[in-house]
Amino acid sequence: MAAKIKKNDALAYHQNPTPGKIQVVPTKKHSTQRDLSLAYSPGVAEPCLEIEKNEQDVYKYTAKGNLVAVVSNGTAVLGLGDIGPLASKPVMEGKALLFKIFADIDVFDIEVDAKNVDKFVETVKAIAPTFGGINLEDIKAPEAFEIEKRLKEELNIPVMHDDQHGTAIISAAALKNALEIANKKADEVRIVINGAGAAAISCTRLYKKLGVLKENIIMCDSKGVLRNDRTDLNEQKKEFSTDQDVHTLEDAMVNSDVLIGLSVGDIVTPKMLLSMAKNPIVFALANPNPEIGYTLAVDTRKDIIMATGRSDHPNQVNNVLGFPFIFRGALDVRSTKINEEMKMAAVHALADLAKESVPEQVNITYNKKNITFGKDYIIPKPFDLRLISEIPPAVAKAAMESGVAQQPIKDWDAYKESLIERLGTGSKLMRLITSRAKSDPKKVIFAEADQLSVLKAAQIAYDEGIAIPILLGDKTAIESLMKEIQFEGDITIIDPKSKDEEKRRNAFAEIYWRKEQRKGMTLLEAQKWMRERNYFAAMMVNENHADALVTGYTRSYPTVAKPMIELIGKIKGIRKIAATNLMLTEKGPLFLSDTAMNINPNAKELTEIARMTDKTMKMFGLTPNLAMVSFSNFGSSKSDSAVKMSEAVNYLHKFFPHVNIDGELQADFALNEKMRVEKFPFSKLQGKKVNGLIYPNLESANISYKLLKEIHSSDSIGPIIMGLQKPVHLIQLGASVDEIVNIVCIAVVDAQSRRKK
């Protein structure tokens, strides 16, 4: 299900808490007078003088080598048309964000008030010394062709118009694989291109480099086939005009092998699809509505190989598979160009990656048992973490071989390792978890839905396709709030106290009473408790009326945890439930346990906490590397707190060797591999990046995660409850809307994992 974005939500996202989507962050210390003297006057003079002597030293002493300009004049913005440079700025900031999160490239967005080609080129040339590369964006054709051509000729840094080449590179990779699956040869297929703008022209040029013959190409614009007898064609369109006796898209599609749609939605009919040759390849790339809907297309032709630009169908042709990684490779060898060899290297690398075994994390993210190369997988998924370690090296190598690299790479293994390190930011994991939740949304109870923040979170979960909300609380209050925030849809609302729920309430009470009657519970008491929403919600999950439960917004943690433990119970073999917090740090995801449940666990309980943390991390597709943290290192203290950590580690090593854990260790040694290698070469954690910390008590764990959250602005997901028989997750008292949504994603993924088992 495609995300449903409301106007107010989009405006609020861009306005709060700070206007815009990007900011400049210092990379050097700046706390003392000496720091400032080094950063500016007089210290800054030294690198200035070095650069004056050798211009290449600008890459050594400044951020130029990792800085790209995203430049637009706002003449062809998304589907909005010529809206001007100021109105294009949110899009350019969005592009900057994608560069950063996918390839760790810094960006300044530059909006140029110039429609004239000469003026635009002159402006970009004048600012080019600031940047390591130029990404042209949302410039209308035919000016875009001339602008890119001139800038590539006149600048000595990489220049690429992503609207042209991004779609071309990704779709060419998909086409290469689709032809292989359909058992067709590039130099034999008849191909129809519907659309004749910048993207279509660039795509078709690249398809020719794959081997497609010009005489087998028919291109259409809004007036029909580009024919030689038309008098309204510009130079770019004339490049692909034909003498064939075809005049319309419908004519062109008869017996064609391939249709590439780069035009408008719903222009292709089932009849036109049926006229194509056997095993047709159709890339319907108009957004948000493809030239023909995916479901209609595959129902019409069972032999079709179909791709769209949408994330909710197989084979998404998404530019984010290309531009961040192409610029990454170009910057890393200080390339003077992005040439045809580099683009084709990206094509082949993407195509080859789709044929390799898909990592389990990708299967987990997309909720698939086993994604394999075939009709429904001809191009890598956007969340495939291998992209950054495969595409940039291919592009960099092509730059070196074609003679445009100024700083060749010598150690490719080290280079690949450095690329993987760039993926450190933990927020990528949350994007993977959210994507996985959307792939198979579950019924989630929002037990306090008459609270505005909880209801807003339910609205986001519903609109984004993350979950199927079940709203618990005062029905009148919920409906009033829904009207206020314009929350519409087929939503279930349940008031546990209402007469409508009397039958179910009494049935739940009977079950609860039978379970607790030998512990002093009376039927009347059970009936009373079932009027309380958390008890009622827990029973709904217990009796499979819902898949998961999220609660805790208005009450203290122990108050909410009590009914969950009583009614839902612990997994067999687990003595105490525990909680872990997922911290999304700049160095990657970090799990901290136990942050909410056990005040002072003993050694045996710590082993259970470690095992549950290990299992939870694996649920999210991570390889756990755990450290038992303390104020001591490997027996340096004989205090009770340190000794129990050591005992827990020894027990795990002996009876659960599959759990990768060591300690006890001080936190800095646990997280700093260099320190750990030098001081403790015997550690089982050598060569591994620790991504989970097990604490000696609740006090230290809780303080740690809240310090990280507030001082380092690390996002905290959780506490994530571990050890209950059903997917129940408690939110912190007064949690933000985003925090609640994140917990809902966790709850859905938890429910998915249990359902598989």
Short mmCIF file of N, CA, C and O in Angstrom, two decimals, residues 309-411:
data_model
loop_
_atom_site.label_atom_id
_atom_site.label_comp_id
_atom_site.label_asym_id
_atom_site.label_seq_id
_atom_site.Cartn_x
_atom_site.Cartn_y
_atom_site.Cartn_z
N GLY A 309 7.81 2.24 -10.99
CA GLY A 309 8.58 3.12 -10.11
C GLY A 309 8.09 3.06 -8.68
O GLY A 309 8.57 3.81 -7.83
N ARG A 310 7.17 2.15 -8.38
CA ARG A 310 6.52 2.11 -7.07
C ARG A 310 7.15 1.06 -6.16
O ARG A 310 7.57 0.00 -6.61
N SER A 311 7.14 1.38 -4.86
CA SER A 311 7.75 0.48 -3.87
C SER A 311 6.83 -0.66 -3.47
O SER A 311 7.28 -1.63 -2.85
N ASP A 312 5.53 -0.57 -3.80
CA ASP A 312 4.60 -1.61 -3.38
C ASP A 312 4.42 -2.71 -4.42
O ASP A 312 3.51 -3.54 -4.30
N HIS A 313 5.26 -2.73 -5.44
CA HIS A 313 5.25 -3.80 -6.43
C HIS A 313 6.67 -4.30 -6.64
O HIS A 313 7.64 -3.60 -6.34
N PRO A 314 6.83 -5.53 -7.15
CA PRO A 314 8.19 -6.03 -7.44
C PRO A 314 8.89 -5.14 -8.47
O PRO A 314 8.26 -4.40 -9.22
N ASN A 315 10.21 -5.22 -8.48
CA ASN A 315 11.03 -4.57 -9.51
C ASN A 315 10.83 -3.06 -9.55
O ASN A 315 10.45 -2.49 -10.57
N GLN A 316 11.13 -2.41 -8.44
CA GLN A 316 11.02 -0.95 -8.40
C GLN A 316 12.25 -0.31 -9.04
O GLN A 316 13.38 -0.51 -8.61
N VAL A 317 12.03 0.46 -10.10
CA VAL A 317 13.09 1.24 -10.73
C VAL A 317 13.17 2.56 -9.97
O VAL A 317 12.36 3.46 -10.18
N ASN A 318 14.13 2.64 -9.09
CA ASN A 318 14.24 3.77 -8.16
C ASN A 318 15.62 4.40 -8.33
O ASN A 318 16.64 3.73 -8.18
N ASN A 319 15.65 5.70 -8.62
CA ASN A 319 16.93 6.38 -8.85
C ASN A 319 17.88 6.31 -7.67
O ASN A 319 19.10 6.49 -7.83
N VAL A 320 17.35 6.07 -6.47
CA VAL A 320 18.22 6.01 -5.30
C VAL A 320 19.16 4.81 -5.37
O VAL A 320 20.14 4.74 -4.63
N LEU A 321 18.89 3.87 -6.28
CA LEU A 321 19.82 2.76 -6.52
C LEU A 321 21.07 3.23 -7.25
O LEU A 321 22.07 2.50 -7.30
N GLY A 322 21.02 4.43 -7.81
CA GLY A 322 22.11 4.88 -8.66
C GLY A 322 22.89 6.08 -8.19
O GLY A 322 24.07 5.97 -7.81
N PHE A 323 22.26 7.26 -8.17
CA PHE A 323 23.03 8.50 -8.04
C PHE A 323 23.90 8.58 -6.79
O PHE A 323 25.04 9.06 -6.86
N PRO A 324 23.45 8.11 -5.58
CA PRO A 324 24.36 8.25 -4.43
C PRO A 324 25.64 7.45 -4.61
O PRO A 324 26.73 7.91 -4.24
N PHE A 325 25.50 6.27 -5.19
CA PHE A 325 26.64 5.36 -5.29
C PHE A 325 27.54 5.71 -6.47
O PHE A 325 28.76 5.48 -6.42
N ILE A 326 26.96 6.25 -7.52
CA ILE A 326 27.76 6.68 -8.67
C ILE A 326 28.65 7.87 -8.27
O ILE A 326 29.85 7.89 -8.55
N PHE A 327 28.06 8.85 -7.58
CA PHE A 327 28.86 9.98 -7.11
C PHE A 327 29.88 9.53 -6.05
O PHE A 327 30.99 10.06 -6.00
N ARG A 328 29.50 8.57 -5.21
CA ARG A 328 30.43 8.06 -4.20
C ARG A 328 31.70 7.53 -4.87
O ARG A 328 32.83 7.87 -4.50
N GLY A 329 31.53 6.68 -5.88
CA GLY A 329 32.68 6.13 -6.58
C GLY A 329 33.47 7.20 -7.31
O GLY A 329 34.71 7.18 -7.32
N ALA A 330 32.77 8.16 -7.92
CA ALA A 330 33.45 9.24 -8.66
C ALA A 330 34.25 10.13 -7.71
O ALA A 330 35.41 10.49 -8.00
N LEU A 331 33.68 10.48 -6.59
CA LEU A 331 34.38 11.33 -5.62
C LEU A 331 35.60 10.64 -5.03
O LEU A 331 36.64 11.27 -4.79
N ASP A 332 35.48 9.35 -4.79
CA ASP A 332 36.55 8.63 -4.08
C ASP A 332 37.81 8.45 -4.92
O ASP A 332 38.87 8.14 -4.37
N VAL A 333 37.70 8.64 -6.23
CA VAL A 333 38.92 8.62 -7.07
C VAL A 333 39.18 10.01 -7.67
O VAL A 333 40.00 10.15 -8.56
N ARG A 334 38.48 11.02 -7.14
CA ARG A 334 38.60 12.40 -7.65
C ARG A 334 38.46 12.43 -9.17
O ARG A 334 39.27 13.02 -9.90
N SER A 335 37.41 11.79 -9.65
CA SER A 335 37.18 11.74 -11.09
C SER A 335 36.87 13.12 -11.64
O SER A 335 36.22 13.94 -10.99
N THR A 336 37.32 13.37 -12.85
CA THR A 336 37.03 14.66 -13.50
C THR A 336 35.72 14.59 -14.28
O THR A 336 35.22 15.63 -14.73
N LYS A 337 35.16 13.41 -14.44
CA LYS A 337 33.93 13.22 -15.22
C LYS A 337 33.10 12.10 -14.61
O LYS A 337 33.60 11.28 -13.83
N ILE A 338 31.83 12.07 -15.01
CA ILE A 338 31.05 10.82 -14.97
C ILE A 338 30.79 10.49 -16.42
O ILE A 338 29.94 11.11 -17.08
N ASN A 339 31.59 9.58 -16.95
CA ASN A 339 31.54 9.29 -18.38
C ASN A 339 30.69 8.05 -18.67
O ASN A 339 30.14 7.42 -17.75
N GLU A 340 30.61 7.69 -19.94
CA GLU A 340 29.77 6.55 -20.35
C GLU A 340 30.28 5.25 -19.75
O GLU A 340 29.50 4.36 -19.38
N GLU A 341 31.61 5.13 -19.64
CA GLU A 341 32.18 3.90 -19.06
C GLU A 341 31.75 3.74 -17.61
O GLU A 341 31.44 2.62 -17.16
N MET A 342 31.70 4.83 -16.88
CA MET A 342 31.30 4.76 -15.47
C MET A 342 29.82 4.43 -15.33
O MET A 342 29.41 3.66 -14.46
N LYS A 343 29.01 5.02 -16.21
CA LYS A 343 27.58 4.72 -16.17
C LYS A 343 27.31 3.25 -16.51
O LYS A 343 26.50 2.59 -15.86
N MET A 344 28.00 2.74 -17.51
CA MET A 344 27.80 1.34 -17.89
C MET A 344 28.33 0.40 -16.81
O MET A 344 27.78 -0.69 -16.59
N ALA A 345 29.38 0.82 -16.12
CA ALA A 345 29.88 0.01 -15.00
C ALA A 345 28.82 -0.11 -13.92
O ALA A 345 28.62 -1.19 -13.33
N ALA A 346 28.10 0.99 -13.67
CA ALA A 346 27.01 0.95 -12.69
C ALA A 346 25.89 0.04 -13.17
O ALA A 346 25.30 -0.71 -12.38
N VAL A 347 25.58 0.10 -14.46
CA VAL A 347 24.55 -0.77 -15.03
C VAL A 347 24.89 -2.24 -14.78
O VAL A 347 24.07 -3.02 -14.27
N HIS A 348 26.10 -2.63 -15.14
CA HIS A 348 26.49 -4.03 -15.02
C HIS A 348 26.60 -4.47 -13.56
O HIS A 348 26.23 -5.59 -13.20
N ALA A 349 27.08 -3.57 -12.71
CA ALA A 349 27.19 -3.91 -11.28
C ALA A 349 25.82 -4.13 -10.66
O ALA A 349 25.62 -5.06 -9.87
N LEU A 350 24.85 -3.28 -11.00
CA LEU A 350 23.48 -3.44 -10.49
C LEU A 350 22.87 -4.73 -11.01
O LEU A 350 22.23 -5.48 -10.26
N ALA A 351 23.04 -4.98 -12.30
CA ALA A 351 22.48 -6.20 -12.90
C ALA A 351 23.09 -7.44 -12.26
O ALA A 351 22.39 -8.40 -11.94
N ASP A 352 24.39 -7.42 -12.06
CA ASP A 352 25.08 -8.58 -11.47
C ASP A 352 24.68 -8.80 -10.01
O ASP A 352 24.54 -9.94 -9.56
N LEU A 353 24.48 -7.71 -9.29
CA LEU A 353 24.12 -7.83 -7.87
C LEU A 353 22.78 -8.54 -7.70
O LEU A 353 22.58 -9.30 -6.75
N ALA A 354 21.85 -8.32 -8.63
CA ALA A 354 20.54 -8.97 -8.55
C ALA A 354 20.64 -10.48 -8.72
O ALA A 354 19.73 -11.22 -8.32
N LYS A 355 21.74 -10.95 -9.31
CA LYS A 355 21.90 -12.40 -9.53
C LYS A 355 22.58 -13.10 -8.36
O LYS A 355 22.61 -14.33 -8.31
N GLU A 356 23.14 -12.32 -7.45
CA GLU A 356 23.83 -12.93 -6.31
C GLU A 356 22.83 -13.34 -5.23
O GLU A 356 21.70 -12.85 -5.18
N SER A 357 23.26 -14.24 -4.35
CA SER A 357 22.41 -14.67 -3.25
C SER A 357 22.05 -13.47 -2.39
O SER A 357 22.92 -12.68 -2.01
N VAL A 358 20.79 -13.35 -2.09
CA VAL A 358 20.30 -12.20 -1.33
C VAL A 358 20.56 -12.43 0.16
O VAL A 358 20.18 -13.47 0.70
N PRO A 359 21.20 -11.48 0.85
CA PRO A 359 21.44 -11.64 2.29
C PRO A 359 20.12 -11.80 3.06
O PRO A 359 19.08 -11.27 2.66
N GLU A 360 20.20 -12.53 4.16
CA GLU A 360 18.99 -12.79 4.94
C GLU A 360 18.35 -11.48 5.42
O GLU A 360 17.12 -11.40 5.53
N GLN A 361 19.17 -10.48 5.70
CA GLN A 361 18.59 -9.21 6.17
C GLN A 361 17.66 -8.60 5.12
O GLN A 361 16.65 -8.00 5.46
N VAL A 362 17.99 -8.77 3.84
CA VAL A 362 17.12 -8.25 2.78
C VAL A 362 15.83 -9.06 2.73
O VAL A 362 14.73 -8.50 2.61
N ASN A 363 15.94 -10.39 2.84
CA ASN A 363 14.73 -11.23 2.90
C ASN A 363 13.84 -10.80 4.05
O ASN A 363 12.62 -10.68 3.93
N ILE A 364 14.47 -10.58 5.22
CA ILE A 364 13.72 -10.19 6.41
C ILE A 364 13.07 -8.83 6.21
O ILE A 364 11.89 -8.63 6.52
N THR A 365 13.81 -7.89 5.65
CA THR A 365 13.29 -6.53 5.46
C THR A 365 12.05 -6.53 4.59
O THR A 365 11.07 -5.82 4.87
N TYR A 366 12.05 -7.34 3.53
CA TYR A 366 10.92 -7.37 2.61
C TYR A 366 9.96 -8.51 2.92
O TYR A 366 9.06 -8.80 2.13
N ASN A 367 10.16 -9.16 4.09
CA ASN A 367 9.26 -10.22 4.56
C ASN A 367 9.08 -11.33 3.53
O ASN A 367 7.97 -11.78 3.23
N LYS A 368 10.19 -11.75 2.94
CA LYS A 368 10.19 -12.83 1.96
C LYS A 368 11.02 -13.99 2.50
O LYS A 368 12.00 -13.79 3.22
N LYS A 369 10.63 -15.21 2.12
CA LYS A 369 11.40 -16.37 2.56
C LYS A 369 12.74 -16.43 1.84
O LYS A 369 13.77 -16.70 2.43
N ASN A 370 12.69 -16.20 0.53
CA ASN A 370 13.93 -16.32 -0.23
C ASN A 370 13.80 -15.57 -1.55
O ASN A 370 13.23 -16.07 -2.51
N ILE A 371 14.30 -14.34 -1.57
CA ILE A 371 14.28 -13.54 -2.80
C ILE A 371 15.35 -14.08 -3.74
O ILE A 371 16.53 -14.17 -3.37
N THR A 372 14.95 -14.45 -4.94
CA THR A 372 15.91 -14.99 -5.91
C THR A 372 15.71 -14.34 -7.27
O THR A 372 14.61 -13.87 -7.61
N PHE A 373 16.76 -14.33 -8.05
CA PHE A 373 16.75 -13.76 -9.39
C PHE A 373 15.66 -14.41 -10.23
O PHE A 373 15.56 -15.62 -10.32
N GLY A 374 14.81 -13.58 -10.83
CA GLY A 374 13.72 -14.09 -11.64
C GLY A 374 12.78 -12.97 -12.03
O GLY A 374 13.09 -11.78 -11.86
N LYS A 375 11.61 -13.31 -12.54
CA LYS A 375 10.65 -12.32 -13.06
C LYS A 375 10.31 -11.23 -12.05
O LYS A 375 10.10 -10.07 -12.42
N ASP A 376 10.24 -11.60 -10.77
CA ASP A 376 9.86 -10.64 -9.74
C ASP A 376 11.06 -10.03 -9.01
O ASP A 376 10.88 -9.34 -8.01
N TYR A 377 12.25 -10.33 -9.52
CA TYR A 377 13.45 -9.75 -8.90
C TYR A 377 14.53 -9.62 -9.96
O TYR A 377 15.38 -10.48 -10.12
N ILE A 378 14.45 -8.50 -10.71
CA ILE A 378 15.42 -8.27 -11.79
C ILE A 378 16.36 -7.13 -11.45
O ILE A 378 17.29 -6.84 -12.21
N ILE A 379 16.13 -6.49 -10.31
CA ILE A 379 16.93 -5.33 -9.91
C ILE A 379 17.04 -5.35 -8.38
O ILE A 379 16.09 -5.75 -7.71
N PRO A 380 18.20 -4.97 -7.80
CA PRO A 380 18.32 -5.01 -6.34
C PRO A 380 17.29 -4.13 -5.65
O PRO A 380 16.77 -3.16 -6.22
N LYS A 381 17.00 -4.46 -4.40
CA LYS A 381 16.07 -3.68 -3.59
C LYS A 381 16.78 -2.42 -3.05
O LYS A 381 17.96 -2.46 -2.72
N PRO A 382 16.06 -1.30 -2.93
CA PRO A 382 16.70 -0.07 -2.43
C PRO A 382 17.33 -0.21 -1.05
O PRO A 382 18.27 0.51 -0.73
N PHE A 383 16.81 -1.12 -0.20
CA PHE A 383 17.36 -1.26 1.14
C PHE A 383 18.43 -2.35 1.23
O PHE A 383 18.78 -2.79 2.32
N ASP A 384 18.94 -2.79 0.10
CA ASP A 384 20.02 -3.78 0.09
C ASP A 384 21.32 -3.07 0.50
O ASP A 384 21.83 -2.22 -0.23
N LEU A 385 21.85 -3.43 1.66
CA LEU A 385 23.03 -2.74 2.18
C LEU A 385 24.30 -3.04 1.39
O LEU A 385 25.33 -2.40 1.59
N ARG A 386 24.22 -3.99 0.46
CA ARG A 386 25.40 -4.30 -0.37
C ARG A 386 25.63 -3.25 -1.45
O ARG A 386 26.72 -3.20 -2.05
N LEU A 387 24.64 -2.44 -1.73
CA LEU A 387 24.76 -1.46 -2.82
C LEU A 387 26.00 -0.58 -2.66
O LEU A 387 26.72 -0.32 -3.62
N ILE A 388 26.24 -0.12 -1.43
CA ILE A 388 27.35 0.81 -1.24
C ILE A 388 28.71 0.13 -1.36
O ILE A 388 29.71 0.79 -1.65
N SER A 389 28.77 -1.16 -1.17
CA SER A 389 30.06 -1.85 -1.30
C SER A 389 30.28 -2.44 -2.69
O SER A 389 31.37 -2.93 -3.00
N GLU A 390 29.25 -2.38 -3.56
CA GLU A 390 29.38 -2.96 -4.90
C GLU A 390 29.39 -1.91 -6.01
O GLU A 390 30.18 -2.00 -6.93
N ILE A 391 28.50 -0.93 -5.93
CA ILE A 391 28.38 0.03 -7.04
C ILE A 391 29.54 1.03 -7.07
O ILE A 391 30.17 1.22 -8.12
N PRO A 392 29.87 1.71 -5.95
CA PRO A 392 31.00 2.66 -6.01
C PRO A 392 32.32 2.04 -6.49
O PRO A 392 33.00 2.68 -7.32
N PRO A 393 32.71 0.84 -6.03
CA PRO A 393 33.96 0.28 -6.57
C PRO A 393 33.92 0.05 -8.07
O PRO A 393 34.93 0.28 -8.77
N ALA A 394 32.77 -0.39 -8.60
CA ALA A 394 32.66 -0.59 -10.05
C ALA A 394 32.81 0.73 -10.79
O ALA A 394 33.50 0.81 -11.82
N VAL A 395 32.18 1.77 -10.28
CA VAL A 395 32.26 3.10 -10.89
C VAL A 395 33.69 3.65 -10.79
O VAL A 395 34.23 4.19 -11.76
N ALA A 396 34.29 3.50 -9.62
CA ALA A 396 35.66 3.99 -9.41
C ALA A 396 36.64 3.28 -10.34
O ALA A 396 37.53 3.91 -10.93
N LYS A 397 36.47 1.97 -10.47
CA LYS A 397 37.36 1.19 -11.34
C LYS A 397 37.23 1.64 -12.80
O LYS A 397 38.24 1.78 -13.52
N ALA A 398 35.98 1.90 -13.22
CA ALA A 398 35.76 2.37 -14.60
C ALA A 398 36.38 3.74 -14.81
O ALA A 398 36.91 4.04 -15.88
N ALA A 399 36.32 4.59 -13.80
CA ALA A 399 36.96 5.91 -13.89
C ALA A 399 38.46 5.78 -14.07
O ALA A 399 39.08 6.48 -14.88
N MET A 400 39.05 4.85 -13.30
CA MET A 400 40.49 4.63 -13.41
C MET A 400 40.87 4.08 -14.78
O MET A 400 41.81 4.55 -15.42
N GLU A 401 40.10 3.11 -15.26
CA GLU A 401 40.43 2.47 -16.53
C GLU A 401 40.20 3.39 -17.72
O GLU A 401 40.85 3.25 -18.77
N SER A 402 39.27 4.35 -17.57
CA SER A 402 39.00 5.28 -18.68
C SER A 402 39.83 6.56 -18.58
O SER A 402 39.66 7.47 -19.39
N GLY A 403 40.70 6.64 -17.59
CA GLY A 403 41.66 7.73 -17.51
C GLY A 403 41.15 9.04 -16.94
O GLY A 403 41.77 10.09 -17.15
N VAL A 404 40.03 9.01 -16.18
CA VAL A 404 39.51 10.26 -15.61
C VAL A 404 39.69 10.33 -14.09
O VAL A 404 39.27 11.29 -13.46
N ALA A 405 40.32 9.31 -13.50
CA ALA A 405 40.54 9.30 -12.05
C ALA A 405 41.86 9.98 -11.72
O ALA A 405 42.90 9.68 -12.32
N GLN A 406 41.83 10.90 -10.76
CA GLN A 406 43.05 11.60 -10.35
C GLN A 406 43.69 10.99 -9.11
O GLN A 406 44.85 11.28 -8.81
N GLN A 407 42.95 10.14 -8.40
CA GLN A 407 43.49 9.50 -7.20
C GLN A 407 43.09 8.03 -7.21
O GLN A 407 42.10 7.63 -6.60
N PRO A 408 43.83 7.20 -7.92
CA PRO A 408 43.46 5.79 -8.05
C PRO A 408 43.44 5.07 -6.71
O PRO A 408 44.19 5.40 -5.79
N ILE A 409 42.56 4.08 -6.60
CA ILE A 409 42.48 3.24 -5.41
C ILE A 409 43.44 2.07 -5.57
O ILE A 409 43.49 1.44 -6.64
N LYS A 410 44.19 1.78 -4.54
CA LYS A 410 45.18 0.69 -4.61
C LYS A 410 44.72 -0.53 -3.83
O LYS A 410 44.95 -1.65 -4.25
N ASP A 411 44.12 -0.33 -2.67
CA ASP A 411 43.68 -1.45 -1.84
C ASP A 411 42.16 -1.53 -1.89
O ASP A 411 41.45 -0.84 -1.17
#
